[in-house]
PDB file of C-alpha atoms (C1' of nucleotides) in Angstrom:
ATOM      1  CA  MET A 202       0.000   0.000   0.000  1.00  0.00           C
ATOM      2  CA  LEU A 203       1.043   3.560  -0.599  1.00  0.00           C
ATOM      3  CA  ILE A 204       2.097   5.405   2.519  1.00  0.00           C
ATOM      4  CA  GLU A 205       3.392   8.951   2.709  1.00  0.00           C
ATOM      5  CA  LEU A 206       4.229   9.349  -0.919  1.00  0.00           C
ATOM      6  CA  LYS A 207       5.919  12.730  -1.092  1.00  0.00           C
ATOM      7  CA  PRO A 208       5.719  15.174  -4.001  1.00  0.00           C
ATOM      8  CA  MET A 209       9.326  14.652  -5.021  1.00  0.00           C
ATOM      9  CA  GLN A 210       8.918  10.900  -4.990  1.00  0.00           C
ATOM     10  CA  ALA A 211       5.682  11.016  -6.923  1.00  0.00           C
ATOM     11  CA  LEU A 212       7.225  13.145  -9.636  1.00  0.00           C
ATOM     12  CA  THR A 213      10.376  11.065  -9.772  1.00  0.00           C
ATOM     13  CA  LEU A 214       8.288   7.930 -10.161  1.00  0.00           C
ATOM     14  CA  TRP A 215       6.283   9.513 -12.941  1.00  0.00           C
ATOM     15  CA  LYS A 216       9.441  10.775 -14.641  1.00  0.00           C
ATOM     16  CA  GLU A 217      11.139   7.371 -14.547  1.00  0.00           C
ATOM     17  CA  ILE A 218       8.114   5.682 -16.046  1.00  0.00           C
ATOM     18  CA  ALA A 219       7.746   8.315 -18.748  1.00  0.00           C
ATOM     19  CA  ILE A 220      11.406   7.915 -19.708  1.00  0.00           C
ATOM     20  CA  SER A 221      11.097   4.135 -19.744  1.00  0.00           C
ATOM     21  CA  GLU A 222       8.079   4.407 -22.001  1.00  0.00           C
ATOM     22  CA  VAL A 223       9.910   6.745 -24.344  1.00  0.00           C
ATOM     23  CA  ARG A 224      13.028   4.600 -24.448  1.00  0.00           C
ATOM     24  CA  ASP A 225      11.626   1.103 -24.676  1.00  0.00           C
ATOM     25  CA  ASP A 226       8.047   1.200 -25.785  1.00  0.00           C
ATOM     26  CA  ALA A 227       7.638  -0.662 -29.034  1.00  0.00           C
ATOM     27  CA  HIS A 228       4.113   0.523 -29.649  1.00  0.00           C
ATOM     28  CA  ASP A 229       4.564   4.204 -28.869  1.00  0.00           C
ATOM     29  CA  LEU A 230       1.089   4.627 -27.415  1.00  0.00           C
ATOM     30  CA  THR A 231      -0.488   8.012 -26.903  1.00  0.00           C
ATOM     31  CA  MET A 232      -1.677   9.041 -23.471  1.00  0.00           C
ATOM     32  CA  ARG A 233      -5.220   8.616 -24.741  1.00  0.00           C
ATOM     33  CA  GLN A 234      -4.517   5.176 -26.112  1.00  0.00           C
ATOM     34  CA  LEU A 235      -2.951   4.220 -22.807  1.00  0.00           C
ATOM     35  CA  ALA A 236      -6.002   5.459 -20.935  1.00  0.00           C
ATOM     36  CA  VAL A 237      -8.239   3.396 -23.212  1.00  0.00           C
ATOM     37  CA  LEU A 238      -6.079   0.304 -22.867  1.00  0.00           C
ATOM     38  CA  LEU A 239      -5.952   0.430 -19.084  1.00  0.00           C
ATOM     39  CA  THR A 240      -9.660   1.100 -18.832  1.00  0.00           C
ATOM     40  CA  VAL A 241     -10.383  -2.012 -20.868  1.00  0.00           C
ATOM     41  CA  TYR A 242      -8.095  -4.167 -18.779  1.00  0.00           C
ATOM     42  CA  LEU A 243      -8.800  -2.811 -15.317  1.00  0.00           C
ATOM     43  CA  GLU A 244     -12.479  -2.053 -15.297  1.00  0.00           C
ATOM     44  CA  PRO A 245     -15.242  -4.626 -15.532  1.00  0.00           C
ATOM     45  CA  PRO A 246     -16.872  -5.216 -18.925  1.00  0.00           C
ATOM     46  CA  PRO A 247     -18.759  -4.442 -20.978  1.00  0.00           C
ATOM     47  CA  HIS A 248     -16.896  -1.594 -22.645  1.00  0.00           C
ATOM     48  CA  THR A 249     -18.727   0.320 -25.341  1.00  0.00           C
ATOM     49  CA  ILE A 250     -17.312   3.091 -27.473  1.00  0.00           C
ATOM     50  CA  ARG A 251     -19.778   5.636 -26.179  1.00  0.00           C
ATOM     51  CA  GLY A 252     -19.188   4.644 -22.591  1.00  0.00           C
ATOM     52  CA  MET A 253     -15.440   4.974 -22.855  1.00  0.00           C
ATOM     53  CA  ALA A 254     -15.713   8.274 -24.704  1.00  0.00           C
ATOM     54  CA  ALA A 255     -17.824   9.621 -21.847  1.00  0.00           C
ATOM     55  CA  LYS A 256     -15.442   8.263 -19.228  1.00  0.00           C
ATOM     56  CA  LEU A 257     -12.399   9.809 -20.836  1.00  0.00           C
ATOM     57  CA  GLY A 258     -14.139  13.033 -21.807  1.00  0.00           C
ATOM     58  CA  VAL A 259     -13.331  12.718 -25.506  1.00  0.00           C
ATOM     59  CA  THR A 260     -15.326  12.249 -28.698  1.00  0.00           C
ATOM     60  CA  LYS A 261     -16.264   8.834 -30.043  1.00  0.00           C
ATOM     61  CA  PRO A 262     -13.955   8.917 -33.062  1.00  0.00           C
ATOM     62  CA  VAL A 263     -11.053   9.225 -30.654  1.00  0.00           C
ATOM     63  CA  ILE A 264     -12.001   5.884 -29.119  1.00  0.00           C
ATOM     64  CA  THR A 265     -12.607   4.297 -32.501  1.00  0.00           C
ATOM     65  CA  ARG A 266      -9.230   5.394 -33.778  1.00  0.00           C
ATOM     66  CA  ALA A 267      -7.461   4.318 -30.605  1.00  0.00           C
ATOM     67  CA  LEU A 268      -9.026   0.881 -30.990  1.00  0.00           C
ATOM     68  CA  ASP A 269      -8.024   0.790 -34.659  1.00  0.00           C
ATOM     69  CA  THR A 270      -4.413   1.453 -33.769  1.00  0.00           C
ATOM     70  CA  MET A 271      -4.204  -0.852 -30.773  1.00  0.00           C
ATOM     71  CA  GLY A 272      -6.250  -3.474 -32.575  1.00  0.00           C
ATOM     72  CA  GLY A 273      -3.580  -3.436 -35.257  1.00  0.00           C
ATOM     73  CA  TYR A 274      -1.024  -4.129 -32.551  1.00  0.00           C
ATOM     74  CA  GLY A 275      -3.180  -6.987 -31.276  1.00  0.00           C
ATOM     75  CA  LEU A 276      -3.596  -5.322 -27.886  1.00  0.00           C
ATOM     76  CA  VAL A 277      -7.395  -5.257 -27.999  1.00  0.00           C
ATOM     77  CA  ASP A 278     -10.203  -6.850 -29.970  1.00  0.00           C
ATOM     78  CA  ARG A 279     -13.800  -5.876 -30.661  1.00  0.00           C
ATOM     79  CA  HIS A 280     -16.989  -7.239 -32.112  1.00  0.00           C
ATOM     80  CA  ARG A 281     -20.683  -6.424 -32.263  1.00  0.00           C
ATOM     81  CA  ASP A 282     -22.932  -6.931 -29.306  1.00  0.00           C
ATOM     82  CA  ASP A 283     -25.428  -9.684 -30.057  1.00  0.00           C
ATOM     83  CA  LYS A 284     -28.020  -8.165 -27.777  1.00  0.00           C
ATOM     84  CA  ASP A 285     -27.920  -4.738 -29.358  1.00  0.00           C
ATOM     85  CA  LYS A 286     -26.216  -4.804 -32.695  1.00  0.00           C
ATOM     86  CA  ARG A 287     -25.582  -1.086 -32.647  1.00  0.00           C
ATOM     87  CA  ASN A 288     -23.070  -1.556 -29.857  1.00  0.00           C
ATOM     88  CA  VAL A 289     -19.478  -2.647 -30.195  1.00  0.00           C
ATOM     89  CA  LEU A 290     -17.907  -4.437 -27.269  1.00  0.00           C
ATOM     90  CA  VAL A 291     -14.199  -4.128 -26.653  1.00  0.00           C
ATOM     91  CA  LYS A 292     -12.502  -7.382 -25.701  1.00  0.00           C
ATOM     92  CA  ARG A 293      -9.169  -8.183 -24.127  1.00  0.00           C
ATOM     93  CA  THR A 294      -6.459 -10.234 -25.813  1.00  0.00           C
ATOM     94  CA  VAL A 295      -3.618 -12.361 -24.514  1.00  0.00           C
ATOM     95  CA  LYS A 296      -1.103 -10.033 -26.080  1.00  0.00           C
ATOM     96  CA  GLY A 297      -2.744  -7.033 -24.488  1.00  0.00           C
ATOM     97  CA  ALA A 298      -2.861  -8.703 -21.101  1.00  0.00           C
ATOM     98  CA  LEU A 299       0.860  -9.397 -21.294  1.00  0.00           C
ATOM     99  CA  TYR A 300       1.545  -5.814 -22.275  1.00  0.00           C
ATOM    100  CA  VAL A 301      -0.474  -4.431 -19.384  1.00  0.00           C
ATOM    101  CA  GLU A 302       1.175  -6.853 -16.987  1.00  0.00           C
ATOM    102  CA  LYS A 303       4.610  -5.712 -18.082  1.00  0.00           C
ATOM    103  CA  LEU A 304       3.553  -2.120 -17.559  1.00  0.00           C
ATOM    104  CA  GLY A 305       2.521  -2.916 -14.003  1.00  0.00           C
ATOM    105  CA  ASP A 306       5.855  -4.551 -13.337  1.00  0.00           C
ATOM    106  CA  LEU A 307       7.583  -1.437 -14.617  1.00  0.00           C
ATOM    107  CA  VAL A 308       5.673   0.838 -12.261  1.00  0.00           C
ATOM    108  CA  ILE A 309       6.453  -1.432  -9.322  1.00  0.00           C
ATOM    109  CA  ALA A 310      10.108  -1.686 -10.215  1.00  0.00           C
ATOM    110  CA  LYS A 311      10.438   2.065 -10.504  1.00  0.00           C
ATOM    111  CA  ALA A 312       8.521   2.598  -7.261  1.00  0.00           C
ATOM    112  CA  ARG A 313      10.897   0.281  -5.427  1.00  0.00           C
ATOM    113  CA  GLY A 314      13.895   2.202  -6.672  1.00  0.00           C
ATOM    114  CA  LEU A 315      12.693   5.541  -5.377  1.00  0.00           C
ATOM    115  CA  PRO A 316      15.084   7.492  -3.149  1.00  0.00           C
ATOM    116  CA  LEU A 317      14.067   8.078   0.439  1.00  0.00           C
TER     117      LEU A 317
ATOM    118  CA  MET B 299       7.260   5.857   1.083  1.00  0.00           C
ATOM    119  CA  LEU B 300       5.995   3.121  -1.180  1.00  0.00           C
ATOM    120  CA  ILE B 301       5.432  -0.171   0.557  1.00  0.00           C
ATOM    121  CA  GLU B 302       4.094  -3.315  -1.058  1.00  0.00           C
ATOM    122  CA  LEU B 303       2.655  -1.709  -4.113  1.00  0.00           C
ATOM    123  CA  LYS B 304       0.811  -4.518  -5.846  1.00  0.00           C
ATOM    124  CA  PRO B 305       0.416  -4.946  -9.606  1.00  0.00           C
ATOM    125  CA  MET B 306      -3.259  -4.110  -9.585  1.00  0.00           C
ATOM    126  CA  GLN B 307      -2.668  -0.983  -7.528  1.00  0.00           C
ATOM    127  CA  ALA B 308       0.207   0.142  -9.691  1.00  0.00           C
ATOM    128  CA  LEU B 309      -1.847  -0.197 -12.839  1.00  0.00           C
ATOM    129  CA  THR B 310      -4.892   1.443 -11.306  1.00  0.00           C
ATOM    130  CA  LEU B 311      -2.740   4.372 -10.230  1.00  0.00           C
ATOM    131  CA  TRP B 312      -1.303   4.717 -13.705  1.00  0.00           C
ATOM    132  CA  LYS B 313      -4.747   4.424 -15.280  1.00  0.00           C
ATOM    133  CA  GLU B 314      -6.246   7.100 -13.058  1.00  0.00           C
ATOM    134  CA  ILE B 315      -3.430   9.489 -13.843  1.00  0.00           C
ATOM    135  CA  ALA B 316      -3.651   8.820 -17.564  1.00  0.00           C
ATOM    136  CA  ILE B 317      -7.390   9.498 -17.522  1.00  0.00           C
ATOM    137  CA  SER B 318      -6.904  12.675 -15.535  1.00  0.00           C
ATOM    138  CA  GLU B 319      -4.326  13.852 -18.021  1.00  0.00           C
ATOM    139  CA  VAL B 320      -6.635  13.091 -20.931  1.00  0.00           C
ATOM    140  CA  ARG B 321      -9.613  14.793 -19.301  1.00  0.00           C
ATOM    141  CA  ASP B 322      -8.078  17.889 -17.786  1.00  0.00           C
ATOM    142  CA  ASP B 323      -4.721  18.595 -19.336  1.00  0.00           C
ATOM    143  CA  ALA B 324      -4.726  22.006 -20.914  1.00  0.00           C
ATOM    144  CA  HIS B 325      -1.441  21.541 -22.709  1.00  0.00           C
ATOM    145  CA  ASP B 326      -1.934  18.019 -24.019  1.00  0.00           C
ATOM    146  CA  LEU B 327       1.703  17.043 -23.670  1.00  0.00           C
ATOM    147  CA  THR B 328       3.154  14.009 -25.365  1.00  0.00           C
ATOM    148  CA  MET B 329       4.848  11.310 -23.337  1.00  0.00           C
ATOM    149  CA  ARG B 330       8.132  12.533 -24.758  1.00  0.00           C
ATOM    150  CA  GLN B 331       7.405  16.106 -23.871  1.00  0.00           C
ATOM    151  CA  LEU B 332       6.466  15.020 -20.385  1.00  0.00           C
ATOM    152  CA  ALA B 333       9.706  13.093 -20.039  1.00  0.00           C
ATOM    153  CA  VAL B 334      11.649  16.163 -21.146  1.00  0.00           C
ATOM    154  CA  LEU B 335       9.748  18.448 -18.793  1.00  0.00           C
ATOM    155  CA  LEU B 336      10.236  16.253 -15.744  1.00  0.00           C
ATOM    156  CA  THR B 337      13.894  15.703 -16.537  1.00  0.00           C
ATOM    157  CA  VAL B 338      14.441  19.451 -16.605  1.00  0.00           C
ATOM    158  CA  TYR B 339      12.640  19.998 -13.311  1.00  0.00           C
ATOM    159  CA  LEU B 340      13.817  16.975 -11.352  1.00  0.00           C
ATOM    160  CA  GLU B 341      17.418  16.489 -12.358  1.00  0.00           C
ATOM    161  CA  PRO B 342      20.244  18.876 -11.579  1.00  0.00           C
ATOM    162  CA  PRO B 343      21.328  21.302 -14.298  1.00  0.00           C
ATOM    163  CA  PRO B 344      22.809  21.874 -16.737  1.00  0.00           C
ATOM    164  CA  HIS B 345      20.543  20.368 -19.368  1.00  0.00           C
ATOM    165  CA  THR B 346      21.780  20.349 -22.945  1.00  0.00           C
ATOM    166  CA  ILE B 347      19.882  19.179 -26.001  1.00  0.00           C
ATOM    167  CA  ARG B 348      22.354  16.436 -26.795  1.00  0.00           C
ATOM    168  CA  GLY B 349      22.470  15.258 -23.211  1.00  0.00           C
ATOM    169  CA  MET B 350      18.717  14.967 -22.955  1.00  0.00           C
ATOM    170  CA  ALA B 351      18.467  13.265 -26.320  1.00  0.00           C
ATOM    171  CA  ALA B 352      20.927  10.645 -25.110  1.00  0.00           C
ATOM    172  CA  LYS B 353      19.116  10.226 -21.815  1.00  0.00           C
ATOM    173  CA  LEU B 354      15.755   9.709 -23.442  1.00  0.00           C
ATOM    174  CA  GLY B 355      17.100   7.638 -26.297  1.00  0.00           C
ATOM    175  CA  VAL B 356      15.721   9.922 -29.015  1.00  0.00           C
ATOM    176  CA  THR B 357      17.170  12.133 -31.719  1.00  0.00           C
ATOM    177  CA  LYS B 358      18.102  15.762 -31.189  1.00  0.00           C
ATOM    178  CA  PRO B 359      15.260  17.248 -33.248  1.00  0.00           C
ATOM    179  CA  VAL B 360      12.831  15.547 -30.912  1.00  0.00           C
ATOM    180  CA  ILE B 361      14.238  17.498 -27.993  1.00  0.00           C
ATOM    181  CA  THR B 362      14.389  20.699 -30.008  1.00  0.00           C
ATOM    182  CA  ARG B 363      10.765  20.392 -31.039  1.00  0.00           C
ATOM    183  CA  ALA B 364       9.637  19.453 -27.566  1.00  0.00           C
ATOM    184  CA  LEU B 365      11.338  22.578 -26.253  1.00  0.00           C
ATOM    185  CA  ASP B 366       9.767  24.641 -29.029  1.00  0.00           C
ATOM    186  CA  THR B 367       6.312  23.452 -28.060  1.00  0.00           C
ATOM    187  CA  MET B 368       6.730  23.709 -24.309  1.00  0.00           C
ATOM    188  CA  GLY B 369       8.599  26.975 -24.666  1.00  0.00           C
ATOM    189  CA  GLY B 370       5.516  28.299 -26.437  1.00  0.00           C
ATOM    190  CA  TYR B 371       3.476  27.271 -23.424  1.00  0.00           C
ATOM    191  CA  GLY B 372       5.965  29.027 -21.162  1.00  0.00           C
ATOM    192  CA  LEU B 373       6.827  25.794 -19.382  1.00  0.00           C
ATOM    193  CA  VAL B 374      10.548  25.962 -20.143  1.00  0.00           C
ATOM    194  CA  ASP B 375      13.085  28.489 -21.338  1.00  0.00           C
ATOM    195  CA  ARG B 376      16.466  28.221 -23.027  1.00  0.00           C
ATOM    196  CA  HIS B 377      19.474  30.275 -23.966  1.00  0.00           C
ATOM    197  CA  ARG B 378      23.037  29.844 -25.111  1.00  0.00           C
ATOM    198  CA  ASP B 379      25.743  28.738 -22.770  1.00  0.00           C
ATOM    199  CA  ASP B 380      28.260  31.553 -22.253  1.00  0.00           C
ATOM    200  CA  LYS B 381      31.063  29.110 -21.581  1.00  0.00           C
ATOM    201  CA  ASP B 382      30.531  27.088 -24.735  1.00  0.00           C
ATOM    202  CA  LYS B 383      28.376  28.921 -27.201  1.00  0.00           C
ATOM    203  CA  ARG B 384      27.556  25.762 -29.084  1.00  0.00           C
ATOM    204  CA  ASN B 385      25.487  24.550 -26.162  1.00  0.00           C
ATOM    205  CA  VAL B 386      21.960  25.550 -25.327  1.00  0.00           C
ATOM    206  CA  LEU B 387      20.952  25.340 -21.692  1.00  0.00           C
ATOM    207  CA  VAL B 388      17.378  24.572 -20.768  1.00  0.00           C
ATOM    208  CA  LYS B 389      16.043  26.680 -17.919  1.00  0.00           C
ATOM    209  CA  ARG B 390      13.061  26.334 -15.631  1.00  0.00           C
ATOM    210  CA  THR B 391      10.232  28.845 -15.449  1.00  0.00           C
ATOM    211  CA  VAL B 392       7.755  29.780 -12.751  1.00  0.00           C
ATOM    212  CA  LYS B 393       4.895  28.600 -14.903  1.00  0.00           C
ATOM    213  CA  GLY B 394       6.607  25.294 -15.550  1.00  0.00           C
ATOM    214  CA  ALA B 395       7.335  24.815 -11.864  1.00  0.00           C
ATOM    215  CA  LEU B 396       3.681  25.334 -11.042  1.00  0.00           C
ATOM    216  CA  TYR B 397       2.646  22.854 -13.707  1.00  0.00           C
ATOM    217  CA  VAL B 398       5.033  20.201 -12.420  1.00  0.00           C
ATOM    218  CA  GLU B 399       3.908  20.820  -8.866  1.00  0.00           C
ATOM    219  CA  LYS B 400       0.288  20.312  -9.854  1.00  0.00           C
ATOM    220  CA  LEU B 401       1.230  17.093 -11.571  1.00  0.00           C
ATOM    221  CA  GLY B 402       2.849  15.833  -8.381  1.00  0.00           C
ATOM    222  CA  ASP B 403      -0.254  16.685  -6.399  1.00  0.00           C
ATOM    223  CA  LEU B 404      -2.310  14.706  -8.887  1.00  0.00           C
ATOM    224  CA  VAL B 405      -0.173  11.598  -8.502  1.00  0.00           C
ATOM    225  CA  ILE B 406      -0.372  11.833  -4.720  1.00  0.00           C
ATOM    226  CA  ALA B 407      -4.104  12.377  -4.751  1.00  0.00           C
ATOM    227  CA  LYS B 408      -4.651   9.371  -6.977  1.00  0.00           C
ATOM    228  CA  ALA B 409      -2.270   7.245  -4.914  1.00  0.00           C
ATOM    229  CA  ARG B 410      -4.217   8.069  -1.758  1.00  0.00           C
ATOM    230  CA  GLY B 411      -7.461   6.997  -3.358  1.00  0.00           C
ATOM    231  CA  LEU B 412      -6.229   3.541  -4.319  1.00  0.00           C
ATOM    232  CA  PRO B 413      -8.333   0.567  -3.191  1.00  0.00           C
ATOM    233  CA  LEU B 414      -6.808  -1.844  -0.727  1.00  0.00           C
TER     234      LEU B 414
ATOM    235  C1'  DT C 187      45.983  29.662 -38.022  1.00  0.00           C
ATOM    236  C1'  DT C 188      43.401  26.189 -39.842  1.00  0.00           C
ATOM    237  C1'  DA C 189      41.182  21.563 -40.372  1.00  0.00           C
ATOM    238  C1'  DG C 190      38.099  18.675 -38.161  1.00  0.00           C
ATOM    239  C1'  DA C 191      34.790  17.647 -34.556  1.00  0.00           C
ATOM    240  C1'  DA C 192      30.766  18.883 -32.001  1.00  0.00           C
ATOM    241  C1'  DT C 193      26.375  21.244 -31.218  1.00  0.00           C
ATOM    242  C1'  DG C 194      21.773  23.006 -32.031  1.00  0.00           C
ATOM    243  C1'  DG C 195      18.585  24.036 -35.432  1.00  0.00           C
ATOM    244  C1'  DA C 196      16.099  24.110 -40.134  1.00  0.00           C
ATOM    245  C1'  DA C 197      14.120  21.781 -44.236  1.00  0.00           C
ATOM    246  C1'  DC C 198      11.799  18.037 -46.106  1.00  0.00           C
ATOM    247  C1'  DG C 199       8.411  14.426 -47.018  1.00  0.00           C
ATOM    248  C1'  DG C 200       5.648  11.096 -44.598  1.00  0.00           C
ATOM    249  C1'  DA C 201       2.609   9.433 -41.104  1.00  0.00           C
ATOM    250  C1'  DG C 202      -0.752   9.816 -37.361  1.00  0.00           C
ATOM    251  C1'  DC C 203      -4.114  12.160 -34.747  1.00  0.00           C
ATOM    252  C1'  DC C 204      -7.529  15.885 -34.176  1.00  0.00           C
ATOM    253  C1'  DG C 205     -12.612  17.750 -34.138  1.00  0.00           C
ATOM    254  C1'  DA C 206     -16.727  18.357 -36.781  1.00  0.00           C
ATOM    255  C1'  DA C 207     -19.917  16.663 -39.733  1.00  0.00           C
ATOM    256  C1'  DA C 208     -21.900  13.123 -42.621  1.00  0.00           C
ATOM    257  C1'  DT C 209     -22.961   8.057 -43.235  1.00  0.00           C
ATOM    258  C1'  DG C 210     -24.852   3.457 -42.437  1.00  0.00           C
ATOM    259  C1'  DA C 211     -26.843   0.203 -39.442  1.00  0.00           C
ATOM    260  C1'  DT C 212     -29.911  -0.850 -35.704  1.00  0.00           C
ATOM    261  C1'  DC C 213     -33.279  -0.192 -32.145  1.00  0.00           C
ATOM    262  C1'  DG C 214     -37.657   1.060 -29.992  1.00  0.00           C
ATOM    263  C1'  DC C 215     -41.614   3.667 -29.409  1.00  0.00           C
ATOM    264  C1'  DG C 216     -45.965   5.037 -31.220  1.00  0.00           C
TER     265       DG C 216
ATOM    266  C1'  DC D 151     -45.119  -0.660 -39.967  1.00  0.00           C
ATOM    267  C1'  DG D 152     -42.516   3.630 -39.911  1.00  0.00           C
ATOM    268  C1'  DC D 153     -39.829   7.252 -38.140  1.00  0.00           C
ATOM    269  C1'  DG D 154     -36.941   9.413 -34.974  1.00  0.00           C
ATOM    270  C1'  DA D 155     -33.210   8.260 -31.850  1.00  0.00           C
ATOM    271  C1'  DT D 156     -28.941   5.901 -30.940  1.00  0.00           C
ATOM    272  C1'  DC D 157     -24.503   3.907 -31.956  1.00  0.00           C
ATOM    273  C1'  DA D 158     -20.144   3.298 -34.315  1.00  0.00           C
ATOM    274  C1'  DT D 159     -17.612   4.438 -38.157  1.00  0.00           C
ATOM    275  C1'  DT D 160     -15.972   7.123 -42.092  1.00  0.00           C
ATOM    276  C1'  DT D 161     -14.686  11.284 -44.340  1.00  0.00           C
ATOM    277  C1'  DC D 162     -12.623  15.725 -44.566  1.00  0.00           C
ATOM    278  C1'  DG D 163      -9.275  19.415 -44.005  1.00  0.00           C
ATOM    279  C1'  DG D 164      -5.899  20.769 -40.871  1.00  0.00           C
ATOM    280  C1'  DC D 165      -2.426  20.377 -37.571  1.00  0.00           C
ATOM    281  C1'  DT D 166       1.457  18.243 -35.128  1.00  0.00           C
ATOM    282  C1'  DC D 167       4.914  15.192 -34.711  1.00  0.00           C
ATOM    283  C1'  DC D 168       8.265  11.949 -36.721  1.00  0.00           C
ATOM    284  C1'  DG D 169      13.229  10.636 -38.602  1.00  0.00           C
ATOM    285  C1'  DT D 170      16.657  11.827 -41.868  1.00  0.00           C
ATOM    286  C1'  DT D 171      19.509  14.941 -43.715  1.00  0.00           C
ATOM    287  C1'  DC D 172      21.801  19.117 -44.232  1.00  0.00           C
ATOM    288  C1'  DC D 173      23.593  23.641 -42.492  1.00  0.00           C
ATOM    289  C1'  DA D 174      25.657  27.486 -39.549  1.00  0.00           C
ATOM    290  C1'  DT D 175      28.141  28.341 -35.563  1.00  0.00           C
ATOM    291  C1'  DT D 176      31.584  27.366 -32.269  1.00  0.00           C
ATOM    292  C1'  DC D 177      35.236  24.932 -30.108  1.00  0.00           C
ATOM    293  C1'  DT D 178      39.677  22.325 -30.107  1.00  0.00           C
ATOM    294  C1'  DA D 179      43.938  20.527 -31.321  1.00  0.00           C
ATOM    295  C1'  DA D 180      47.749  20.215 -34.428  1.00  0.00           C
TER     296       DA D 180
END
DNA sequence: TTAGAATGGAACGGAGCCGAAATGATCGCG
DNA sequence: CGCGATCATTTCGGCTCCGTTCCATTCTAA
């Protein structure tokens, strides 16, 4: 659990992660794409385009395009809702789960290395 | 200090911050720009273009353009080094300091709100 | 003093994302 | 059944960022 995280530590953690993302990230995800990805993998389904657009405070095409890009990477999948065929449900993939898991490990590793 | 940060918590923290950035961020900074900004404000000077490019693992024009953009926002400043006039030193600004400080507060606030 | 190295920046074409508006498919109420 | 509402996607013009390459300035060492 997080206890007494100080401003300097918080910023250092954020900086280290940002640099790691810039240096190593193969997919070069946007902040918006990252927000979409983590929402899909951390919040309970179902995930619709409209719902995610509302949650992130962006327009629907932003979500559609983010899913296009990340779908191309194999990080997410989507198909029509059988109940209401207007809806599109975003699904998780094995590849995406591995990617998210690696991201979590990175945050933890960087958090451990923080100076006192 | 960070103690026993678990994978789920780490990812939730990162997700919350990403969403906040997407929703509220006035400047809409790229991950690279963010990495540059935090490097300038968290690591000891001097900061040269070449040095930061090496640190972030990107090309020089990336740093130059990031400084152009953020300089336009007033988040950073730069001028020639008097000792070696080939170098350009990146300087901090009051506006940039406030922005970074707010970012730190955001991380802390989100960290506090993490579920057990 | 001068040749070569180093530094930051500019120019270029290409690629991706943006918001707004239009499109196509589907639902549900009357 | 039909028509308006809802949902996701596509289209459009515009903007920003990308990497590569080239250039001007400045330093350094022979």
